[in-house]
Coordinates of C-alpha atoms and ligand atoms in Angstrom, one line a residue:
M26 CA -26.1 -15.0 8.7
K27 CA -27.9 -14.5 12.1
K28 CA -24.6 -13.6 13.6
Y29 CA -24.1 -10.8 11.1
I30 CA -27.6 -9.4 11.4
K31 CA -26.9 -9.2 15.1
K32 CA -23.7 -7.4 14.4
I33 CA -25.4 -4.9 12.1
W34 CA -28.0 -4.3 14.8
E35 CA -25.2 -3.7 17.3
L36 CA -23.4 -1.4 14.9
Y37 CA -26.5 0.7 14.4
K38 CA -27.2 1.0 18.1
P39 CA -27.4 4.8 18.2
F40 CA -30.0 4.7 15.4
R41 CA -32.2 1.9 16.7
K42 CA -35.0 4.2 17.9
A43 CA -35.2 6.1 14.6
L44 CA -35.1 2.8 12.7
I45 CA -37.9 1.3 14.8
F46 CA -39.9 4.5 14.4
L47 CA -39.5 4.3 10.7
F48 CA -40.6 0.7 10.7
I49 CA -43.7 1.7 12.7
L50 CA -44.5 4.5 10.2
T51 CA -44.1 2.1 7.3
L52 CA -46.4 -0.4 9.1
I53 CA -49.0 2.3 9.7
S54 CA -48.9 3.5 6.1
Q55 CA -49.1 0.0 4.7
M56 CA -52.1 -0.6 7.0
L57 CA -53.7 2.6 5.7
F58 CA -53.2 1.4 2.1
L59 CA -55.6 -1.4 2.9
V60 CA -58.4 1.0 3.8
P61 CA -59.3 2.6 0.4
P62 CA -60.6 -0.7 -1.2
I63 CA -63.0 -1.0 1.8
L64 CA -64.3 2.5 1.1
Y65 CA -64.4 2.0 -2.6
A66 CA -66.5 -1.1 -1.9
K67 CA -68.9 1.1 0.1
V68 CA -69.1 3.6 -2.7
V69 CA -69.9 0.8 -5.2
D70 CA -72.5 -0.7 -2.9
S71 CA -74.1 2.7 -2.2
V72 CA -74.2 3.6 -5.9
I73 CA -75.7 0.2 -6.8
S74 CA -78.4 0.4 -4.1
K75 CA -79.0 4.0 -5.1
E76 CA -78.3 5.5 -1.7
P77 CA -78.3 9.4 -1.6
L78 CA -75.5 11.0 -3.5
L79 CA -74.1 12.7 -0.4
K80 CA -73.6 9.3 1.3
S81 CA -71.5 8.0 -1.6
L82 CA -69.6 11.3 -1.6
Y83 CA -68.8 10.9 2.1
F84 CA -67.0 7.6 1.2
V85 CA -65.2 9.3 -1.7
I86 CA -64.0 12.1 0.7
A87 CA -62.9 9.4 3.2
V88 CA -60.8 7.8 0.4
F89 CA -59.3 11.1 -0.2
V90 CA -58.5 11.6 3.5
V91 CA -57.0 8.2 3.9
G92 CA -55.0 8.5 0.7
F93 CA -53.7 11.9 1.8
L94 CA -52.7 10.5 5.2
S95 CA -51.1 7.4 3.9
K96 CA -49.3 8.9 0.8
V97 CA -48.6 12.5 1.6
V98 CA -48.5 12.9 5.4
M99 CA -46.9 9.6 6.2
N100 CA -44.4 10.0 3.4
Y101 CA -43.5 13.5 4.7
I102 CA -42.9 12.1 8.3
R103 CA -40.9 9.2 6.9
N104 CA -38.7 11.5 4.8
Y105 CA -38.3 14.0 7.7
T106 CA -37.3 11.2 10.1
E107 CA -34.9 9.7 7.6
I108 CA -33.2 13.0 6.9
K109 CA -33.2 14.3 10.4
W110 CA -32.1 11.2 12.3
I111 CA -30.7 8.8 9.8
H112 CA -29.3 10.0 6.5
Y113 CA -26.4 12.3 7.5
D114 CA -26.0 11.0 11.0
V115 CA -25.5 7.4 9.9
D116 CA -23.0 8.6 7.3
R117 CA -21.1 10.6 9.9
Y118 CA -21.1 7.8 12.4
V119 CA -20.0 5.1 9.9
Y120 CA -17.3 7.1 8.2
N121 CA -15.9 8.2 11.6
K122 CA -16.0 4.6 12.7
N123 CA -14.0 3.6 9.7
I124 CA -11.4 6.3 10.1
S125 CA -11.1 5.6 13.8
K126 CA -10.6 1.9 13.1
I127 CA -7.8 2.6 10.6
L128 CA -6.2 5.1 13.0
S129 CA -6.5 2.6 15.9
F130 CA -4.3 0.1 14.0
S131 CA -0.6 0.2 14.7
V132 CA 1.8 1.6 12.1
G133 CA 2.8 -2.0 11.5
Q134 CA -0.8 -3.2 10.9
N135 CA -1.3 -0.4 8.4
T136 CA 1.9 -0.9 6.4
N137 CA 2.4 -4.6 6.8
E138 CA -1.0 -6.0 6.3
N139 CA -1.8 -4.4 3.0
S140 CA -3.7 -1.3 3.9
G141 CA -5.1 -1.0 0.4
V142 CA -7.1 -4.2 0.9
K143 CA -8.4 -2.8 4.2
Q144 CA -9.4 0.5 2.5
S145 CA -11.2 -1.4 -0.2
I146 CA -13.0 -3.6 2.4
L147 CA -14.0 -0.5 4.3
N148 CA -15.2 1.4 1.2
R149 CA -17.1 -1.5 -0.3
G150 CA -18.5 -2.5 3.0
T151 CA -19.7 0.9 3.9
N152 CA -21.3 1.3 0.5
A153 CA -23.0 -2.0 0.7
M154 CA -24.3 -1.3 4.2
E155 CA -25.7 2.0 3.0
Q156 CA -27.4 0.6 0.0
A157 CA -28.7 -2.4 1.9
M158 CA -30.1 -0.2 4.6
Y159 CA -32.0 2.0 2.1
K160 CA -33.2 -1.0 0.2
T161 CA -34.4 -2.6 3.4
L162 CA -36.1 0.6 4.7
F163 CA -37.8 1.8 1.5
D164 CA -38.2 -1.3 -0.6
A165 CA -37.9 -4.7 1.1
V166 CA -39.8 -3.8 4.4
P167 CA -42.7 -2.1 2.6
I168 CA -43.1 -4.9 0.1
I169 CA -43.0 -7.6 2.8
L170 CA -45.4 -5.7 5.1
Q171 CA -47.8 -5.0 2.2
T172 CA -47.8 -8.7 1.3
V173 CA -48.2 -10.0 4.8
L174 CA -50.9 -7.4 5.7
S175 CA -52.8 -8.1 2.5
I176 CA -52.8 -11.9 3.2
I177 CA -53.9 -11.3 6.8
A178 CA -56.7 -8.9 5.7
M179 CA -57.8 -11.5 3.1
L180 CA -57.8 -14.3 5.8
I181 CA -59.9 -12.1 8.0
I182 CA -62.5 -11.3 5.4
N183 CA -62.6 -14.9 4.0
I184 CA -60.3 -17.5 5.4
F185 CA -60.6 -19.7 2.2
L186 CA -59.7 -16.8 -0.2
G187 CA -57.0 -15.8 2.2
L188 CA -55.4 -19.3 2.1
I189 CA -55.5 -19.2 -1.7
V190 CA -53.6 -15.9 -1.7
F191 CA -51.2 -17.2 0.9
F192 CA -50.4 -20.4 -1.1
G193 CA -50.1 -18.4 -4.3
V194 CA -47.6 -16.0 -2.7
A195 CA -45.7 -18.9 -1.0
L196 CA -45.4 -20.6 -4.4
Y197 CA -44.2 -17.4 -6.1
V198 CA -41.5 -16.7 -3.5
S199 CA -40.3 -20.3 -3.5
L200 CA -40.0 -20.1 -7.3
V201 CA -38.0 -16.9 -7.1
I202 CA -35.6 -18.4 -4.5
Y203 CA -35.3 -21.6 -6.5
L204 CA -34.5 -19.6 -9.6
N205 CA -31.9 -17.5 -7.9
N206 CA -30.2 -20.7 -6.6
K207 CA -30.4 -22.4 -10.0
F208 CA -28.8 -19.5 -11.8
K209 CA -26.4 -18.6 -9.0
D210 CA -23.3 -19.8 -10.8
D211 CA -24.2 -18.1 -14.1
L212 CA -25.1 -14.9 -12.4
K213 CA -21.8 -15.0 -10.5
K214 CA -20.0 -15.5 -13.7
I215 CA -21.7 -12.4 -15.2
D216 CA -20.7 -10.5 -12.0
D217 CA -17.1 -11.6 -12.3
I218 CA -16.8 -10.6 -16.0
Y219 CA -18.4 -7.3 -15.1
N220 CA -15.8 -6.7 -12.3
K221 CA -13.0 -7.7 -14.6
N222 CA -14.1 -5.3 -17.3
N223 CA -14.3 -2.5 -14.7
K224 CA -10.7 -3.3 -13.7
E225 CA -9.6 -3.3 -17.3
Y226 CA -11.3 0.1 -17.8
T227 CA -9.7 1.6 -14.7
E228 CA -6.3 0.2 -15.7
I229 CA -6.6 1.9 -19.1
L230 CA -7.5 5.2 -17.4
W231 CA -4.5 4.9 -15.1
N232 CA -2.0 4.0 -17.8
I233 CA -3.1 6.2 -20.6
A234 CA 0.4 7.7 -21.0
T235 CA 2.1 4.2 -21.1
I236 CA -0.5 3.0 -23.6
K237 CA 0.1 5.9 -25.9
L238 CA 3.9 5.8 -25.6
N239 CA 3.8 2.2 -26.7
A240 CA 1.2 2.8 -29.4
Q241 CA -1.2 0.3 -27.8
E242 CA -4.4 2.2 -28.2
E243 CA -6.0 -0.2 -30.6
Q244 CA -4.9 -3.3 -28.7
S245 CA -6.1 -1.9 -25.4
Q246 CA -9.5 -1.0 -27.0
K247 CA -9.7 -4.5 -28.5
R248 CA -8.9 -6.2 -25.2
Y249 CA -11.5 -4.1 -23.4
D250 CA -14.1 -4.8 -26.1
N251 CA -13.4 -8.6 -25.8
G252 CA -14.4 -8.4 -22.2
I253 CA -17.6 -6.5 -22.9
L254 CA -18.4 -8.9 -25.7
R255 CA -18.1 -11.9 -23.3
L256 CA -20.4 -10.0 -21.0
C257 CA -22.9 -9.4 -23.8
N258 CA -22.9 -13.0 -24.9
L259 CA -23.2 -14.6 -21.5
G260 CA -25.6 -12.0 -20.3
K261 CA -28.0 -12.5 -23.2
K262 CA -27.8 -16.3 -22.9
V263 CA -28.4 -16.4 -19.1
W264 CA -31.0 -13.7 -18.9
I265 CA -33.1 -15.0 -21.8
R266 CA -33.2 -18.4 -20.0
Y267 CA -33.9 -16.7 -16.7
S268 CA -36.6 -14.5 -18.2
S269 CA -38.5 -17.5 -19.6
W270 CA -39.3 -18.2 -16.0
T271 CA -41.0 -14.9 -15.6
L272 CA -43.9 -16.5 -17.5
A273 CA -44.2 -19.0 -14.7
R274 CA -43.9 -16.4 -12.0
G275 CA -46.4 -14.0 -13.6
G276 CA -48.6 -17.0 -14.3
I277 CA -48.8 -17.9 -10.6
A278 CA -49.8 -14.3 -9.6
E279 CA -52.4 -14.0 -12.3
I280 CA -53.9 -17.5 -11.8
T281 CA -54.2 -16.8 -8.0
E282 CA -55.9 -13.5 -8.6
F283 CA -58.2 -15.1 -11.2
I284 CA -59.2 -17.9 -8.7
V285 CA -59.8 -15.3 -6.0
M286 CA -61.9 -13.2 -8.2
A287 CA -63.9 -16.1 -9.7
L288 CA -64.6 -17.5 -6.2
G289 CA -65.4 -13.9 -5.1
V290 CA -67.9 -13.4 -7.8
W291 CA -69.5 -16.8 -6.9
L292 CA -69.7 -15.8 -3.2
V293 CA -71.4 -12.5 -4.2
Y294 CA -73.8 -14.4 -6.4
K295 CA -74.5 -16.7 -3.5
G296 CA -75.3 -13.5 -1.4
A297 CA -72.5 -14.0 1.1
Y298 CA -71.0 -10.6 0.2
T299 CA -72.1 -7.4 -1.4
P300 CA -71.0 -6.6 -5.0
G301 CA -68.7 -3.9 -3.7
T302 CA -66.7 -6.5 -1.8
L303 CA -65.3 -7.6 -5.2
V304 CA -63.3 -4.4 -5.2
I305 CA -61.7 -5.5 -1.9
F306 CA -61.0 -9.0 -3.1
W307 CA -59.4 -7.7 -6.3
S308 CA -57.3 -4.9 -4.6
W309 CA -56.0 -6.9 -1.7
S310 CA -55.2 -10.1 -3.7
S311 CA -53.3 -8.0 -6.3
K312 CA -51.6 -6.0 -3.5
A313 CA -50.3 -9.3 -2.0
F314 CA -48.3 -9.8 -5.3
N315 CA -47.5 -6.2 -5.9
G316 CA -43.7 -5.6 -5.6
L317 CA -43.0 -9.3 -5.3
G318 CA -41.5 -9.1 -8.8
R319 CA -38.6 -7.1 -7.3
I320 CA -37.7 -9.6 -4.6
G321 CA -35.7 -11.8 -7.0
M322 CA -33.5 -8.9 -7.9
M323 CA -33.3 -7.9 -4.2
Q324 CA -32.2 -11.3 -3.1
R325 CA -29.3 -11.2 -5.6
Q326 CA -28.4 -7.7 -4.5
Y327 CA -28.4 -8.7 -0.8
M328 CA -26.2 -11.7 -1.7
R329 CA -23.7 -9.4 -3.4
W330 CA -23.8 -6.8 -0.6
G331 CA -23.7 -9.6 2.0
A332 CA -20.2 -10.7 1.0
S333 CA -18.9 -7.1 1.3
I334 CA -20.7 -6.5 4.6
K335 CA -19.4 -9.7 6.1
K336 CA -15.8 -8.7 5.4
Y337 CA -16.4 -5.2 6.6
L338 CA -18.0 -6.3 9.9
D339 CA -15.1 -8.8 10.5
L340 CA -12.6 -6.0 9.9
L341 CA -14.3 -3.8 12.4
E342 CA -13.6 -6.5 15.0
I343 CA -9.9 -6.7 14.4
E344 CA -8.1 -5.3 17.4
P345 CA -5.1 -3.0 17.2
D346 CA -2.0 -5.1 17.9
I347 CA -0.3 -2.3 19.9
R348 CA -2.1 -1.3 23.0
E349 CA -1.1 1.0 25.8
I350 CA -1.0 -0.3 29.3
E351 CA -3.7 1.0 31.7
N352 CA -1.7 3.8 33.4
P353 CA 1.1 4.5 31.0
V354 CA 4.1 6.5 32.0
R355 CA 4.1 10.1 30.8
I356 CA 7.6 11.5 30.6
K357 CA 7.0 15.2 30.1
K358 CA 10.5 16.0 29.0
I359 CA 12.4 13.0 27.6
K360 CA 16.1 13.1 28.0
G361 CA 16.7 10.8 25.0
E362 CA 18.5 7.8 26.4
V363 CA 17.8 4.8 24.3
E364 CA 18.5 1.1 25.1
F365 CA 17.9 -2.1 23.1
K366 CA 18.4 -5.1 25.4
N367 CA 18.5 -8.5 23.8
V368 CA 16.0 -7.4 21.2
S369 CA 14.9 -9.9 18.7
F370 CA 12.1 -9.2 16.1
K371 CA 10.2 -11.1 13.5
Y372 CA 7.8 -9.2 11.2
P373 CA 4.2 -10.5 11.6
F374 CA 3.3 -13.1 9.0
R375 CA 1.3 -11.5 6.2
K376 CA -2.0 -13.2 6.1
N377 CA -3.0 -13.4 2.5
K378 CA -6.1 -15.5 2.0
E379 CA -5.7 -15.9 -1.7
D380 CA -2.1 -17.1 -1.2
K381 CA -3.2 -19.5 1.5
D382 CA -6.1 -20.9 -0.5
S383 CA -4.6 -21.3 -3.9
S384 CA -2.4 -24.2 -4.9
A385 CA 0.1 -21.7 -6.2
G386 CA 0.1 -20.2 -2.7
K387 CA 0.8 -23.6 -1.3
R388 CA 3.7 -24.0 -3.6
Q389 CA 5.0 -20.6 -2.6
N390 CA 4.6 -21.3 1.1
K391 CA 8.2 -22.2 1.5
K392 CA 9.3 -18.9 0.0
I393 CA 6.9 -17.0 2.3
K394 CA 8.3 -18.8 5.3
N395 CA 11.7 -17.6 4.3
E396 CA 10.6 -14.0 4.2
N397 CA 9.4 -14.4 7.8
L398 CA 12.9 -15.0 9.3
P399 CA 13.9 -12.8 12.2
A400 CA 14.8 -9.3 11.1
L401 CA 16.7 -8.6 14.3
K402 CA 18.5 -11.1 16.5
K403 CA 19.5 -10.3 20.1
I404 CA 20.4 -6.7 19.5
N405 CA 22.1 -4.9 22.4
F406 CA 23.1 -1.2 22.4
K407 CA 22.8 1.9 24.5
I408 CA 22.7 5.5 23.2
K409 CA 23.4 8.2 25.7
A410 CA 21.1 11.3 25.7
G411 CA 22.4 13.8 23.2
Q412 CA 24.6 11.3 21.3
K413 CA 24.7 11.1 17.6
V414 CA 24.9 7.6 16.3
A415 CA 24.6 5.9 13.0
F416 CA 23.5 2.4 11.9
V417 CA 25.0 1.2 8.7
G418 CA 24.8 -2.0 6.7
E419 CA 23.7 -3.6 3.5
S420 CA 20.2 -3.2 2.4
G421 CA 17.9 -5.6 4.2
A422 CA 20.3 -5.8 7.2
G423 CA 17.7 -4.6 9.7
K424 CA 18.5 -0.9 10.1
S425 CA 15.0 0.5 9.4
T426 CA 13.6 -2.2 11.6
I427 CA 15.5 -0.7 14.5
A428 CA 13.9 2.7 13.8
Q429 CA 10.5 1.0 13.6
L430 CA 10.9 -0.5 17.0
L431 CA 12.1 2.8 18.4
I432 CA 8.8 4.5 17.6
R433 CA 6.9 1.3 18.6
A434 CA 5.5 0.7 15.1
Y435 CA 5.8 -2.9 16.2
D436 CA 6.4 -4.6 19.5
V437 CA 9.6 -6.6 20.0
S438 CA 9.3 -10.3 19.8
D439 CA 11.8 -10.7 22.5
G440 CA 13.9 -8.4 24.8
R441 CA 13.1 -4.8 25.5
V442 CA 13.4 -1.3 24.1
A443 CA 13.8 1.3 26.8
I444 CA 13.6 5.1 26.7
D445 CA 15.2 6.9 29.6
G446 CA 15.2 3.6 31.3
V447 CA 11.4 3.0 30.9
D448 CA 10.2 0.1 28.8
I449 CA 8.6 1.6 25.6
K450 CA 5.6 -0.7 26.2
N451 CA 4.9 1.2 29.4
L452 CA 5.1 4.7 27.8
D453 CA 2.2 6.9 26.9
L454 CA 2.6 6.6 23.2
R455 CA 1.2 9.9 22.2
C456 CA 3.3 11.8 24.7
Y457 CA 6.3 9.8 23.6
R458 CA 5.8 10.2 19.9
E459 CA 5.3 14.0 20.3
Q460 CA 8.9 14.1 21.5
V461 CA 10.4 12.0 18.8
G462 CA 11.1 13.4 15.3
V463 CA 11.3 10.9 12.4
V464 CA 12.4 11.8 8.9
P465 CA 11.5 8.9 6.8
Q466 CA 12.8 8.0 3.4
D467 CA 9.5 9.1 1.7
V468 CA 8.0 12.1 3.4
G469 CA 4.2 12.2 3.2
V470 CA 2.9 15.6 2.2
F471 CA -0.7 16.7 2.7
D472 CA -2.7 18.9 0.4
R473 CA -2.4 21.7 2.8
T474 CA -0.2 24.8 3.2
L475 CA 3.5 24.6 3.9
R476 CA 2.9 25.8 7.4
E477 CA 0.2 23.2 8.1
N478 CA 2.5 20.5 6.7
I479 CA 5.4 21.6 9.0
I480 CA 3.5 21.9 12.2
F481 CA 1.6 18.7 11.5
G482 CA 3.0 16.7 14.4
V483 CA 2.9 19.5 17.1
G484 CA 0.5 18.8 20.0
D485 CA -0.5 22.4 20.6
Q486 CA -0.2 24.0 17.1
K487 CA -1.4 27.4 18.2
K488 CA 1.7 27.8 20.4
I489 CA 4.0 27.8 17.3
S490 CA 5.3 31.3 16.6
I491 CA 6.4 32.6 13.3
K492 CA 9.9 32.9 14.7
Q493 CA 9.9 29.1 15.6
L494 CA 8.7 28.4 12.1
E495 CA 11.4 30.5 10.5
D496 CA 14.1 28.9 12.7
V497 CA 13.2 25.4 11.7
A498 CA 12.8 26.5 8.1
R499 CA 16.3 27.9 8.1
L500 CA 17.8 24.8 9.9
S501 CA 16.1 22.4 7.4
C502 CA 17.1 24.6 4.4
I503 CA 13.5 25.3 3.4
H504 CA 14.5 29.0 2.8
K505 CA 16.4 27.7 -0.2
F506 CA 13.2 26.8 -2.1
K507 CA 11.0 29.5 -0.6
H508 CA 11.4 31.7 -3.7
R509 CA 9.0 29.2 -5.3
L510 CA 6.4 29.7 -2.7
E511 CA 4.1 32.5 -3.8
H512 CA 2.4 33.0 -0.5
G513 CA 5.3 32.0 1.8
Y514 CA 4.3 29.5 4.5
D515 CA 0.7 29.8 3.4
T516 CA 1.3 28.4 -0.1
M517 CA -0.5 25.2 -0.8
I518 CA 1.7 22.2 -1.4
G519 CA 1.0 18.6 -2.3
E520 CA -1.2 17.3 -5.1
K521 CA -3.3 20.5 -5.4
G522 CA -0.6 23.0 -4.7
I523 CA 2.9 23.3 -5.9
R524 CA 4.7 20.0 -6.4
L525 CA 7.8 19.5 -4.3
S526 CA 10.9 17.7 -5.5
G527 CA 12.2 14.7 -3.5
G528 CA 14.8 17.0 -1.8
E529 CA 12.2 19.6 -1.0
R530 CA 9.9 17.0 0.5
Q531 CA 12.8 15.8 2.6
R532 CA 13.4 19.3 3.9
V533 CA 9.7 19.6 4.8
G534 CA 10.1 16.3 6.6
I535 CA 13.1 17.6 8.6
A536 CA 11.2 20.8 9.5
R537 CA 8.2 18.7 10.6
A538 CA 10.5 16.6 12.8
L539 CA 12.3 19.7 14.2
I540 CA 9.4 21.9 15.0
K541 CA 8.5 19.3 17.7
D542 CA 11.8 20.2 19.3
P543 CA 12.3 16.4 19.7
A544 CA 14.5 14.8 22.3
I545 CA 15.2 12.0 19.8
L546 CA 15.7 12.6 16.1
I547 CA 15.7 9.7 13.7
F548 CA 16.7 10.0 10.1
D549 CA 15.7 6.8 8.3
E550 CA 17.7 6.7 5.0
A551 CA 16.7 10.4 4.7
T552 CA 19.1 11.0 1.8
S553 CA 19.0 7.8 -0.2
H554 CA 16.9 9.2 -3.0
L555 CA 18.7 12.5 -3.3
D556 CA 21.3 13.8 -5.8
T557 CA 24.7 14.8 -4.5
E558 CA 23.9 18.5 -4.1
N559 CA 20.7 17.9 -2.2
E560 CA 22.3 15.2 -0.1
K561 CA 25.0 17.7 0.9
M562 CA 22.4 20.2 1.9
I563 CA 20.6 17.7 4.0
H564 CA 23.9 16.6 5.6
E565 CA 24.5 20.2 6.6
A566 CA 20.9 20.4 8.0
I567 CA 21.4 17.1 10.0
D568 CA 24.6 18.4 11.4
K569 CA 23.0 21.7 12.5
V570 CA 19.9 20.2 14.0
S571 CA 21.4 17.3 15.8
E572 CA 23.0 19.5 18.4
G573 CA 21.7 18.8 21.9
R574 CA 19.4 15.8 21.0
T575 CA 19.8 12.1 20.6
T576 CA 20.2 11.7 16.8
I577 CA 20.0 8.4 15.1
I578 CA 21.0 8.2 11.5
I579 CA 20.2 5.2 9.4
A580 CA 22.2 5.2 6.3
H581 CA 23.0 3.1 3.4
R582 CA 25.5 5.7 2.1
L583 CA 28.4 6.1 4.4
S584 CA 29.0 9.7 3.5
T585 CA 26.0 10.6 5.7
I586 CA 27.6 9.3 8.9
K587 CA 31.1 10.7 9.0
N588 CA 30.4 13.0 11.9
A589 CA 28.6 10.4 14.1
D590 CA 29.9 9.8 17.7
K591 CA 29.4 6.1 17.2
I592 CA 28.7 3.8 14.3
F593 CA 26.9 0.5 14.6
V594 CA 27.4 -2.0 11.8
I595 CA 24.4 -4.2 11.2
D596 CA 24.6 -7.4 9.2
K597 CA 21.8 -10.0 8.9
G598 CA 19.9 -8.6 11.9
K599 CA 22.9 -8.6 14.2
I600 CA 25.4 -5.9 15.4
V601 CA 28.7 -7.0 14.0
G602 CA 30.7 -3.9 14.9
E603 CA 30.6 -0.6 16.8
G604 CA 32.9 2.3 17.2
S605 CA 34.2 5.3 15.3
H606 CA 34.9 5.3 11.6
Q607 CA 38.6 4.9 12.3
E608 CA 38.1 2.1 14.9
L609 CA 35.8 0.2 12.5
M610 CA 38.2 0.6 9.6
K611 CA 40.7 -1.1 11.8
D612 CA 38.8 -4.1 13.0
C613 CA 35.4 -4.6 11.3
K614 CA 35.7 -6.5 8.1
I615 CA 32.1 -5.9 7.0
Y616 CA 32.6 -2.2 7.5
Q617 CA 35.7 -2.2 5.5
N618 CA 33.8 -4.0 2.7
L619 CA 31.0 -1.4 2.8
V620 CA 33.6 1.4 2.6
A621 CA 35.5 -0.3 -0.2
H622 CA 32.3 -0.8 -2.2
Q623 CA 31.2 2.7 -1.8
S624 CA 34.5 4.2 -2.5
V625 CA 34.4 2.5 -5.8
D626 CA 30.8 3.5 -6.4
N627 CA 31.1 7.2 -5.4
G628 CA 34.8 7.9 -5.9
N629 CA 34.9 9.3 -2.4
L630 CA 33.4 9.1 1.0
Ligands
LIG4 P1 17.4 -2.2 6.0 O1 16.7 -1.0 6.6 O2 18.7 -2.5 6.6 O3 17.5 -2.1 4.5 P2 15.0 -3.5 7.0 O4 15.1 -3.3 8.4 O5 14.1 -2.7 6.1 O6 16.5 -3.4 6.4 O7 14.7 -5.1 6.7 C1 15.2 -6.1 7.5 C2 14.6 -7.4 7.1 O8 13.2 -7.4 7.4 C3 14.7 -7.7 5.6 O9 14.9 -9.1 5.4 C4 13.3 -7.3 5.1 O10 13.0 -8.1 3.9 C5 12.4 -7.6 6.2 N1 11.3 -6.7 6.3 C6 11.3 -5.3 6.3 N2 10.1 -4.8 6.4 C7 9.3 -5.8 6.4 C8 7.8 -5.9 6.5 N3 7.1 -4.9 6.6 N4 7.3 -7.2 6.5 C9 8.1 -8.3 6.5 N5 9.4 -8.3 6.4 C10 10.0 -7.0 6.4

C-alpha cells in the first residue's frame, strides 16, 4: 500500500506543487470554517448582555466576511487552481503516458501478450486514478481536515470535551472500518454480479444481429433479467443488514454530541463559559462528525479503485523487451542484403495469471508448454541485395516468424539476423524500419484519407509529391478502385469513410509499403485471403514493384512465387530445401508434396 502511494506521488511529480497548494487552500478554508461559531457565540453573548446593537452587528458582518472568504473566495481559488494546473494537464499527461507506454512496447509485446488486457488495465487504471484523485482532493481531504481541526479546536477550548469528541469519532471510524471488513465478501459478490451483468449487457449489444437471426430475443432478455434479479435479491439482503448498523453509527455521533452539549450546559451554568460558547460546542462537535457518514462508502470505493490502480502502476513499470543499443548504426541507404545465421527462436511464454492460478490452468500446463516449442531451429540463409525470394511451407511451419524477426518484432533466441552485414540488434530501428516495407496479411486502415493512409509510414511526409503518390497507386493497382473514391486521394476511408474490400486494403498496404521506396519489401501472406481475380492483380503488382529491391514473399499458395529467384522450403521451423521451382521439384520431397496438394486444390499452379 505504502509502496503504491509512493508510486502515485512519483507519477504525479509534475503536479506536486499544484496539489500541495490545493491542500493548503483546503486547510485554510477548513480553518476558516471554524471561525463563524466563535463569532456567533460573540453575537449571542452581546445580545444576552444587551450590548449596543452596532457591536452585535459588527460580529454579524465579521461572520459574513469569513463566510464569503471561506466559501466564495477560497472556492474560486481552488477551482481556478484545479482547472488551470490540474484538470486538463493531468489528463494530457496521463493519457500521453499511457500511449507512450503502449508505443514503447515491442510489436511482439503488443501482439503476443494480449494487448486487449493491457488496454483494459490502462483504461480502468486511468479512470480509477482520476476518480480517486478527485475524491481525495474534494471529499476525503476536506472531511479528514474538518474532523481533525474540529477535534483540535475542541481540545483547545476544553480538553475534556475535546477528548469526548475524539473518542466518539475514533469509535465511529472503527465501526465503519469493522463493518466494511465484515461485509467485504458480500459486497464483493454484489460487485461481481454487477460486473457480470454489465458484460451480459455489452454482449447483447455486440451480438444483436446473431441474437435476432437465431430468434433468441426472449431468451437473451430472460438471461439478462436473471442476472439483475440476483443482484436485486442479494443487494436487498446485504444492504438491509448493513443499514441496520447505521443506527449504531448515527447513535455514536448523536450520543457524543449530546454528552458534549450536556456537559457544555453544565459548564456554562457553573460559570466556566459564557452562554454563547454553547454555540461553539454544538457547531464544532457536530462538525467533527459531519461528512464522516461518507467515509464508509469512500473506503469501499478506494478498495475497488485500488485494485485497478495497482495493476495500472505495475504495467507502467514493464520495460519494453526490445531496446536499441546506445549508439545504434544508422544506415542511410540500405542495400538490402539479408542474412540469418544459425537463428533459433522461441516465442515468449504468454503469462496468463488466470491460467496459472486456476486448477484448470494447471491441467492445461502441459498443452501450454507444447505451444512454446521453438518456432525456428538453426535457420541459415543469405539473400543478396535486390533478390526476390520466397518462403513456402505448411501453415505453422515458421514462415511469418522469419518476417517478424526481419523487422525485429522479436529478438532471436539464438544466432543473428544481419542487414547489410550489421546485426539487426545494432541498427537504429526507426531508420531501418523506414526503409523496410511490409505488406501484412491484414492491412490496418486508419479512419483518415486515402492519402494519409498511404503515406503513413513515410518519415518526411511533406516531401511526397502527387506524382510519387500516383506512381505507387498505379503500381499497387489502386487506380482500379479509384472510381469509388469521390474525392480522389482525399476520400476518407476506414470505419467512418468508404469501406474497403480485402483486396482493396491489400493494395493500400502495398502502396503504403512502396511509397517508402524500401530497400527490402516483405509480403507476408499478402494474398491468402483474396479471390483469384484479386490475387492475380496483386501478383502483377508484386512483380512490378519488386524490381530493384530485395523482395521476400511469404506464401502459402505456391502460385504467388513462381517468379522468385530462389525458394526456401520451411518445415517445422527448419529449412528443408532451397533452389528454383524446377530444382525443388527434382529433389525436395516436401516441396513436391506441397505442389501436389495445391495442384489438386487449385487445379493449376
Ligand atoms: P507460418 O507463417 O508458417 O504459418 P508461423 O511463423 O506463424 O507459421 O508460426 C510458427 C510457429 O510459431 C507455429 O507453431 C505457431 O503456432 C507459433 N506461433 C506463431 N505466432 C506465435 C505467437 N505470437 N505466440 C506463440 N506462438 C506463436
